[in-house]
């Protein structure tokens, strides 16, 4: 019988499939990176959204509600607010509103020096800073809040026009215990719409902004009355000198 031989040279080698590659696991640094990206983008998206949509409420409004206050708010467009009030708040709160980029460094330096001397704490906040605080943050003072306030101030000055900053400010500022916005303040204190305020009424509303829970525009103390008289004069200067030129005021049409 013939002997069968195995030709090893021509026999195919067995195919061995490579082991499957393990799927990369999302490690701590990957998750941290996504979280940091979210933290960076969320304030930008939030701020950009509020440029176009009405601001639904603020943390201070929620606080007042928990304190048992009857929270009143009637948001209106800026053209439904008297120019007298716009010029009054610029005169009393931030004369450089139209020219600065969110921060009045001279006022901040004066505030720091005054506080270092042990005098009564004073702020150097602009209308933009107050808007950032009122719209996005909480009222209590802290270094954390001041840091976040500075960040949001930069964002609204970058993403919002001055017109929108003023509109937001006048719709969320507190004009009495639980009374938020110019329209609610005008209705509550004077029984009229914000667009119909007289120069003195507007000045008195602006005068109580630092302490709206204690000061009254209808029964003003000597301090408030004196301050309001000064604001009336200041508002006239703002109007005539162009310090409020970044706000487009629609002139009322004369009735034929």
mmCIF file with all atom_site columns, C-alpha atoms in Angstrom, residues 153-254:
data_model
loop_
_atom_site.group_PDB
_atom_site.id
_atom_site.type_symbol
_atom_site.label_atom_id
_atom_site.label_alt_id
_atom_site.label_comp_id
_atom_site.label_asym_id
_atom_site.label_entity_id
_atom_site.label_seq_id
_atom_site.pdbx_PDB_ins_code
_atom_site.Cartn_x
_atom_site.Cartn_y
_atom_site.Cartn_z
_atom_site.occupancy
_atom_site.B_iso_or_equiv
_atom_site.pdbx_formal_charge
_atom_site.auth_seq_id
_atom_site.auth_comp_id
_atom_site.auth_asym_id
_atom_site.auth_atom_id
_atom_site.pdbx_PDB_model_num
ATOM 1   C CA . UNK A 1 153 ? -22.161 92.179  33.309 1.00 0.00 ? 153 UNK A CA 1
ATOM 2   C CA . UNK A 1 154 ? -19.613 91.463  30.586 1.00 0.00 ? 154 UNK A CA 1
ATOM 3   C CA . UNK A 1 155 ? -22.080 89.112  28.895 1.00 0.00 ? 155 UNK A CA 1
ATOM 4   C CA . UNK A 1 156 ? -25.030 91.519  28.803 1.00 0.00 ? 156 UNK A CA 1
ATOM 5   C CA . UNK A 1 157 ? -22.836 94.387  27.660 1.00 0.00 ? 157 UNK A CA 1
ATOM 6   C CA . UNK A 1 158 ? -21.559 92.130  24.855 1.00 0.00 ? 158 UNK A CA 1
ATOM 7   C CA . UNK A 1 159 ? -24.794 90.416  23.856 1.00 0.00 ? 159 UNK A CA 1
ATOM 8   C CA . UNK A 1 160 ? -27.455 93.037  24.654 1.00 0.00 ? 160 UNK A CA 1
ATOM 9   C CA . UNK A 1 161 ? -27.870 96.565  23.329 1.00 0.00 ? 161 UNK A CA 1
ATOM 10  C CA . UNK A 1 162 ? -28.099 99.350  25.913 1.00 0.00 ? 162 UNK A CA 1
ATOM 11  C CA . UNK A 1 163 ? -31.792 99.630  25.089 1.00 0.00 ? 163 UNK A CA 1
ATOM 12  C CA . UNK A 1 164 ? -32.394 96.072  26.293 1.00 0.00 ? 164 UNK A CA 1
ATOM 13  C CA . UNK A 1 165 ? -30.291 96.545  29.428 1.00 0.00 ? 165 UNK A CA 1
ATOM 14  C CA . UNK A 1 166 ? -32.368 99.577  30.435 1.00 0.00 ? 166 UNK A CA 1
ATOM 15  C CA . UNK A 1 167 ? -35.619 97.780  29.614 1.00 0.00 ? 167 UNK A CA 1
ATOM 16  C CA . UNK A 1 168 ? -34.639 94.761  31.721 1.00 0.00 ? 168 UNK A CA 1
ATOM 17  C CA . UNK A 1 169 ? -33.469 96.977  34.580 1.00 0.00 ? 169 UNK A CA 1
ATOM 18  C CA . UNK A 1 170 ? -36.696 98.964  34.749 1.00 0.00 ? 170 UNK A CA 1
ATOM 19  C CA . UNK A 1 171 ? -38.784 95.785  34.648 1.00 0.00 ? 171 UNK A CA 1
ATOM 20  C CA . UNK A 1 172 ? -37.049 93.933  37.496 1.00 0.00 ? 172 UNK A CA 1
ATOM 21  C CA . UNK A 1 173 ? -35.950 96.735  39.845 1.00 0.00 ? 173 UNK A CA 1
ATOM 22  C CA . UNK A 1 174 ? -37.836 96.843  43.146 1.00 0.00 ? 174 UNK A CA 1
ATOM 23  C CA . UNK A 1 175 ? -39.881 100.003 43.720 1.00 0.00 ? 175 UNK A CA 1
ATOM 24  C CA . UNK A 1 176 ? -41.427 98.942  47.024 1.00 0.00 ? 176 UNK A CA 1
ATOM 25  C CA . UNK A 1 177 ? -41.779 95.784  49.156 1.00 0.00 ? 177 UNK A CA 1
ATOM 26  C CA . UNK A 1 178 ? -42.660 93.183  46.517 1.00 0.00 ? 178 UNK A CA 1
ATOM 27  C CA . UNK A 1 179 ? -43.330 95.845  43.868 1.00 0.00 ? 179 UNK A CA 1
ATOM 28  C CA . UNK A 1 180 ? -41.189 95.042  40.838 1.00 0.00 ? 180 UNK A CA 1
ATOM 29  C CA . UNK A 1 181 ? -40.792 97.059  37.686 1.00 0.00 ? 181 UNK A CA 1
ATOM 30  C CA . UNK A 1 182 ? -41.652 100.585 36.645 1.00 0.00 ? 182 UNK A CA 1
ATOM 31  C CA . UNK A 1 183 ? -45.223 99.784  35.602 1.00 0.00 ? 183 UNK A CA 1
ATOM 32  C CA . UNK A 1 184 ? -46.098 98.065  38.889 1.00 0.00 ? 184 UNK A CA 1
ATOM 33  C CA . UNK A 1 185 ? -44.350 100.851 40.818 1.00 0.00 ? 185 UNK A CA 1
ATOM 34  C CA . UNK A 1 186 ? -46.227 103.608 39.017 1.00 0.00 ? 186 UNK A CA 1
ATOM 35  C CA . UNK A 1 187 ? -49.578 101.868 39.447 1.00 0.00 ? 187 UNK A CA 1
ATOM 36  C CA . UNK A 1 188 ? -48.977 101.051 43.108 1.00 0.00 ? 188 UNK A CA 1
ATOM 37  C CA . UNK A 1 189 ? -47.663 104.428 44.235 1.00 0.00 ? 189 UNK A CA 1
ATOM 38  C CA . UNK A 1 190 ? -49.355 106.899 41.882 1.00 0.00 ? 190 UNK A CA 1
ATOM 39  C CA . UNK A 1 191 ? -52.270 105.016 40.327 1.00 0.00 ? 191 UNK A CA 1
ATOM 40  C CA . UNK A 1 192 ? -51.066 105.647 36.780 1.00 0.00 ? 192 UNK A CA 1
ATOM 41  C CA . UNK A 1 193 ? -49.122 103.887 34.060 1.00 0.00 ? 193 UNK A CA 1
ATOM 42  C CA . UNK A 1 194 ? -45.358 104.226 33.876 1.00 0.00 ? 194 UNK A CA 1
ATOM 43  C CA . UNK A 1 195 ? -45.625 106.056 30.562 1.00 0.00 ? 195 UNK A CA 1
ATOM 44  C CA . UNK A 1 196 ? -47.635 108.842 32.242 1.00 0.00 ? 196 UNK A CA 1
ATOM 45  C CA . UNK A 1 197 ? -45.251 109.677 35.100 1.00 0.00 ? 197 UNK A CA 1
ATOM 46  C CA . UNK A 1 198 ? -44.418 113.324 35.665 1.00 0.00 ? 198 UNK A CA 1
ATOM 47  C CA . UNK A 1 199 ? -40.782 114.432 36.110 1.00 0.00 ? 199 UNK A CA 1
ATOM 48  C CA . UNK A 1 200 ? -41.184 114.652 39.900 1.00 0.00 ? 200 UNK A CA 1
ATOM 49  C CA . UNK A 1 201 ? -42.961 111.312 40.209 1.00 0.00 ? 201 UNK A CA 1
ATOM 50  C CA . UNK A 1 202 ? -40.243 109.672 38.111 1.00 0.00 ? 202 UNK A CA 1
ATOM 51  C CA . UNK A 1 203 ? -37.551 111.321 40.231 1.00 0.00 ? 203 UNK A CA 1
ATOM 52  C CA . UNK A 1 204 ? -39.131 110.082 43.446 1.00 0.00 ? 204 UNK A CA 1
ATOM 53  C CA . UNK A 1 205 ? -39.311 106.518 42.121 1.00 0.00 ? 205 UNK A CA 1
ATOM 54  C CA . UNK A 1 206 ? -35.638 106.740 41.167 1.00 0.00 ? 206 UNK A CA 1
ATOM 55  C CA . UNK A 1 207 ? -34.806 108.218 44.571 1.00 0.00 ? 207 UNK A CA 1
ATOM 56  C CA . UNK A 1 208 ? -36.125 105.193 46.502 1.00 0.00 ? 208 UNK A CA 1
ATOM 57  C CA . UNK A 1 209 ? -34.222 102.577 44.464 1.00 0.00 ? 209 UNK A CA 1
ATOM 58  C CA . UNK A 1 210 ? -31.423 102.158 47.061 1.00 0.00 ? 210 UNK A CA 1
ATOM 59  C CA . UNK A 1 211 ? -33.935 101.310 49.838 1.00 0.00 ? 211 UNK A CA 1
ATOM 60  C CA . UNK A 1 212 ? -37.341 100.587 48.299 1.00 0.00 ? 212 UNK A CA 1
ATOM 61  C CA . UNK A 1 213 ? -38.523 98.664  51.362 1.00 0.00 ? 213 UNK A CA 1
ATOM 62  C CA . UNK A 1 214 ? -38.013 101.687 53.666 1.00 0.00 ? 214 UNK A CA 1
ATOM 63  C CA . UNK A 1 215 ? -38.405 104.788 51.508 1.00 0.00 ? 215 UNK A CA 1
ATOM 64  C CA . UNK A 1 216 ? -41.655 106.009 50.010 1.00 0.00 ? 216 UNK A CA 1
ATOM 65  C CA . UNK A 1 217 ? -42.150 108.144 46.890 1.00 0.00 ? 217 UNK A CA 1
ATOM 66  C CA . UNK A 1 218 ? -45.594 109.301 47.983 1.00 0.00 ? 218 UNK A CA 1
ATOM 67  C CA . UNK A 1 219 ? -44.681 110.158 51.580 1.00 0.00 ? 219 UNK A CA 1
ATOM 68  C CA . UNK A 1 220 ? -41.044 111.082 51.122 1.00 0.00 ? 220 UNK A CA 1
ATOM 69  C CA . UNK A 1 221 ? -38.789 111.857 54.037 1.00 0.00 ? 221 UNK A CA 1
ATOM 70  C CA . UNK A 1 222 ? -36.711 115.017 53.878 1.00 0.00 ? 222 UNK A CA 1
ATOM 71  C CA . UNK A 1 223 ? -33.821 112.988 52.562 1.00 0.00 ? 223 UNK A CA 1
ATOM 72  C CA . UNK A 1 224 ? -35.875 111.424 49.766 1.00 0.00 ? 224 UNK A CA 1
ATOM 73  C CA . UNK A 1 225 ? -37.521 114.750 48.876 1.00 0.00 ? 225 UNK A CA 1
ATOM 74  C CA . UNK A 1 226 ? -34.153 116.478 48.707 1.00 0.00 ? 226 UNK A CA 1
ATOM 75  C CA . UNK A 1 227 ? -32.726 113.671 46.625 1.00 0.00 ? 227 UNK A CA 1
ATOM 76  C CA . UNK A 1 228 ? -35.705 113.729 44.247 1.00 0.00 ? 228 UNK A CA 1
ATOM 77  C CA . UNK A 1 229 ? -35.305 117.474 43.697 1.00 0.00 ? 229 UNK A CA 1
ATOM 78  C CA . UNK A 1 230 ? -31.705 116.867 42.714 1.00 0.00 ? 230 UNK A CA 1
ATOM 79  C CA . UNK A 1 231 ? -32.699 114.041 40.385 1.00 0.00 ? 231 UNK A CA 1
ATOM 80  C CA . UNK A 1 232 ? -35.186 116.268 38.551 1.00 0.00 ? 232 UNK A CA 1
ATOM 81  C CA . UNK A 1 233 ? -32.352 118.666 37.761 1.00 0.00 ? 233 UNK A CA 1
ATOM 82  C CA . UNK A 1 234 ? -30.012 115.807 36.914 1.00 0.00 ? 234 UNK A CA 1
ATOM 83  C CA . UNK A 1 235 ? -32.555 114.206 34.566 1.00 0.00 ? 235 UNK A CA 1
ATOM 84  C CA . UNK A 1 236 ? -32.855 117.488 32.690 1.00 0.00 ? 236 UNK A CA 1
ATOM 85  C CA . UNK A 1 237 ? -29.081 117.589 32.272 1.00 0.00 ? 237 UNK A CA 1
ATOM 86  C CA . UNK A 1 238 ? -29.056 113.967 31.052 1.00 0.00 ? 238 UNK A CA 1
ATOM 87  C CA . UNK A 1 239 ? -31.684 114.783 28.453 1.00 0.00 ? 239 UNK A CA 1
ATOM 88  C CA . UNK A 1 240 ? -30.164 118.038 27.236 1.00 0.00 ? 240 UNK A CA 1
ATOM 89  C CA . UNK A 1 241 ? -26.511 116.952 27.252 1.00 0.00 ? 241 UNK A CA 1
ATOM 90  C CA . UNK A 1 242 ? -27.015 113.669 25.445 1.00 0.00 ? 242 UNK A CA 1
ATOM 91  C CA . UNK A 1 243 ? -25.935 111.465 28.372 1.00 0.00 ? 243 UNK A CA 1
ATOM 92  C CA . UNK A 1 244 ? -28.946 109.284 27.589 1.00 0.00 ? 244 UNK A CA 1
ATOM 93  C CA . UNK A 1 245 ? -28.392 109.203 23.830 1.00 0.00 ? 245 UNK A CA 1
ATOM 94  C CA . UNK A 1 246 ? -27.970 105.412 23.733 1.00 0.00 ? 246 UNK A CA 1
ATOM 95  C CA . UNK A 1 247 ? -31.673 105.078 24.571 1.00 0.00 ? 247 UNK A CA 1
ATOM 96  C CA . UNK A 1 248 ? -33.971 105.762 21.647 1.00 0.00 ? 248 UNK A CA 1
ATOM 97  C CA . UNK A 1 249 ? -36.895 107.750 22.958 1.00 0.00 ? 249 UNK A CA 1
ATOM 98  C CA . UNK A 1 250 ? -39.968 107.714 20.777 1.00 0.00 ? 250 UNK A CA 1
ATOM 99  C CA . UNK A 1 251 ? -41.513 111.155 20.613 1.00 0.00 ? 251 UNK A CA 1
ATOM 100 C CA . UNK A 1 252 ? -45.200 111.304 21.360 1.00 0.00 ? 252 UNK A CA 1
ATOM 101 C CA . UNK A 1 253 ? -47.331 112.222 18.388 1.00 0.00 ? 253 UNK A CA 1
ATOM 102 C CA . UNK A 1 254 ? -49.297 115.398 18.838 1.00 0.00 ? 254 UNK A CA 1
#
